Amino acid sequence: MKRKVLLIYTGGTIGMEKDYETGSLRAFDFGNIFEKMPEMKLMECEVFVHPFAKPLDSSDMGPEEWKIIANYIYKNYNDYDGFLILHGTDTMSYTASALSFMLKGLRKPVIMTGSQLPIGDLRTDAKENLLTSLYYASLYENDEAVIQEVAIYFEYKLLRGNRTLKYSAEYFDAYASPNYPILGQSGVHLNIIKDNLFRCDPTIEFHVDEHISEDILFWRIFPGMHLSHFREIPKMKVLILQVFGSGTIFSSERTQETLQEIRNNGTEIVVVSQCISGGISFGKYENSNIFSRIGAISGRDMTAETAITKAMHLIDNPNYPGSFAEHFTKSLCGEITD
């Protein structure tokens, strides 16, 4: 019996084709994907296509679209063996991270992919990404899904979605997972590294927690920055600071006073690193101790994309009793190193 995969097309470069008269890219009717890619009919799985009514550039993807995708997976969860989401590359890591928190008790593959060149381009990377993603989305052993998490497949590598970032707008190898090893790699053989795969708590039934707060602010610290600007910003629930190295910031009484004032207003402060690899370690350097003194929360080795979506999911979420800090510093679905 062939496995059934539901392909959800949201938009992005992968669904574009070039108008050779104008030279511009335009979306094609993804319902005709089997004509564009007859190879899909040779797959060892059945593919069913659900395109968004209006394909979206990935810069237009946000909380409402995340909820639509999550709820559509929930609605069709029992009818399909796996799910493949085609998505624009610029914000794919945000969507993958958000879905990893929203899809509770997930025991089927949710694979995301896209491409750097349109599917109709002669040199496109879209076809390999799409076909191999379908293999991963339909991969089962002993009637159990091999992948039971949200993952991104791109340029021969399968990565945990909430560990990824897009690091190149030019190369086909556009995604990295700097603080977690790959889940699998495709070559002559389709490889999976089972020790790296995530498994959820077996007592949790599959459901969607669509709580997403947009009352989050992300700010990159830079030399010479005037923190006094923070006083002009309306109160937010969570302020995520992207700081230097392993957690340092310019140390002065004014810095501490400003950040303490923000904390006193009830805002949670999360600290993540500007470095692609590694993470936050309060106390390693004197200039990181300010964060301990004001009660800031270490984002440790989370990517900025994951820290943002995790904060959006957790803050004021009634399904997480207890403190925000307690849940933020805990690994919920493999997004942080224990």
Short mmCIF file of N, CA, C and O in Angstrom, two decimals, residues 7 40 42 55 84 98-99 105 110 127 129 147 169 174 186 197 236 247 265 267 285 296-297 315 317-318 320 323 334:
data_model
loop_
_atom_site.label_atom_id
_atom_site.label_comp_id
_atom_site.label_asym_id
_atom_site.label_seq_id
_atom_site.Cartn_x
_atom_site.Cartn_y
_atom_site.Cartn_z
N LEU A 7 0.52 17.52 0.08
CA LEU A 7 1.44 18.60 -0.28
C LEU A 7 0.68 19.92 -0.16
O LEU A 7 -0.32 20.13 -0.86
N MET A 40 6.71 12.91 -10.51
CA MET A 40 5.98 12.71 -9.27
C MET A 40 5.04 11.52 -9.35
O MET A 40 4.74 10.88 -8.33
N LEU A 42 5.75 8.76 -10.57
CA LEU A 42 6.56 7.56 -10.40
C LEU A 42 6.96 7.32 -8.95
O LEU A 42 7.60 6.32 -8.63
N PRO A 55 -1.17 32.30 -3.69
CA PRO A 55 0.21 32.03 -3.25
C PRO A 55 0.84 33.28 -2.64
O PRO A 55 0.65 34.39 -3.13
N LEU A 84 3.94 17.63 3.35
CA LEU A 84 5.02 18.40 2.74
C LEU A 84 4.52 19.81 2.50
O LEU A 84 3.49 20.02 1.85
N ALA A 98 7.74 27.85 14.39
CA ALA A 98 6.40 28.07 14.95
C ALA A 98 5.58 26.78 14.91
O ALA A 98 4.93 26.41 15.90
N LEU A 99 5.60 26.08 13.79
CA LEU A 99 4.84 24.85 13.67
C LEU A 99 5.33 23.78 14.64
O LEU A 99 4.55 22.98 15.15
N GLY A 105 2.37 16.63 20.14
CA GLY A 105 2.18 15.19 20.01
C GLY A 105 2.32 14.69 18.58
O GLY A 105 1.72 13.67 18.20
N VAL A 110 6.41 16.20 9.03
CA VAL A 110 6.01 17.47 8.42
C VAL A 110 7.30 18.06 7.85
O VAL A 110 8.15 18.57 8.58
N LYS A 127 13.31 20.75 -8.27
CA LYS A 127 12.86 19.38 -8.50
C LYS A 127 13.49 18.40 -7.52
O LYS A 127 12.80 17.54 -6.95
N ASN A 129 14.75 19.10 -4.54
CA ASN A 129 14.23 19.38 -3.21
C ASN A 129 12.83 18.81 -3.03
O ASN A 129 12.51 18.24 -1.98
N ILE A 147 10.36 9.91 10.60
CA ILE A 147 10.48 11.30 11.04
C ILE A 147 9.17 11.70 11.70
O ILE A 147 8.09 11.55 11.10
N ALA A 169 21.46 33.89 0.43
CA ALA A 169 20.44 34.23 -0.54
C ALA A 169 20.89 33.87 -1.95
O ALA A 169 20.14 34.07 -2.91
N ALA A 174 21.36 26.73 1.09
CA ALA A 174 20.98 28.00 1.71
C ALA A 174 20.76 27.93 3.21
O ALA A 174 20.74 28.96 3.88
N SER A 186 20.77 13.04 1.65
CA SER A 186 20.45 12.24 0.46
C SER A 186 21.64 12.22 -0.48
O SER A 186 22.29 13.24 -0.71
N LEU A 197 17.00 12.10 15.74
CA LEU A 197 15.58 12.39 15.55
C LEU A 197 14.88 12.67 16.86
O LEU A 197 15.24 12.14 17.91
N MET A 236 6.08 46.15 25.91
CA MET A 236 5.87 44.89 25.21
C MET A 236 5.98 43.76 26.22
O MET A 236 6.52 43.92 27.31
N GLY A 247 27.15 36.51 25.20
CA GLY A 247 26.19 37.17 26.06
C GLY A 247 26.66 38.48 26.67
O GLY A 247 26.27 38.81 27.78
N ASN A 265 8.75 47.07 34.43
CA ASN A 265 7.46 47.30 33.77
C ASN A 265 6.76 45.99 33.41
O ASN A 265 5.70 46.00 32.78
N THR A 267 8.16 43.44 31.57
CA THR A 267 8.63 42.85 30.31
C THR A 267 9.68 41.78 30.58
O THR A 267 10.62 42.01 31.34
N TYR A 285 31.84 36.09 30.91
CA TYR A 285 32.57 37.36 30.93
C TYR A 285 31.83 38.31 31.87
O TYR A 285 30.61 38.23 32.03
N ALA A 296 17.32 38.56 33.43
CA ALA A 296 17.07 38.22 32.03
C ALA A 296 17.16 36.70 31.84
O ALA A 296 17.67 35.97 32.68
N ILE A 297 16.66 36.23 30.71
CA ILE A 297 16.58 34.80 30.42
C ILE A 297 17.57 34.46 29.31
O ILE A 297 17.58 35.12 28.26
N ILE A 315 4.31 33.22 25.70
CA ILE A 315 3.88 34.33 26.55
C ILE A 315 2.35 34.40 26.62
O ILE A 315 1.65 34.36 25.60
N ASN A 317 0.33 32.15 27.34
CA ASN A 317 -0.34 30.93 26.87
C ASN A 317 -0.90 30.18 28.09
O ASN A 317 -0.14 29.72 28.94
N PRO A 318 -2.23 30.04 28.19
CA PRO A 318 -2.82 29.38 29.36
C PRO A 318 -2.48 27.90 29.48
O PRO A 318 -2.69 27.31 30.53
N TYR A 320 0.44 26.74 29.48
CA TYR A 320 1.75 26.62 30.13
C TYR A 320 1.70 27.30 31.50
O TYR A 320 2.15 28.44 31.65
N SER A 323 5.96 29.97 35.32
CA SER A 323 6.62 31.16 34.80
C SER A 323 7.04 31.00 33.34
O SER A 323 7.32 29.89 32.86
N GLY A 334 13.06 19.85 21.04
CA GLY A 334 14.40 19.71 20.52
C GLY A 334 15.03 21.00 20.01
O GLY A 334 16.04 20.97 19.31
#
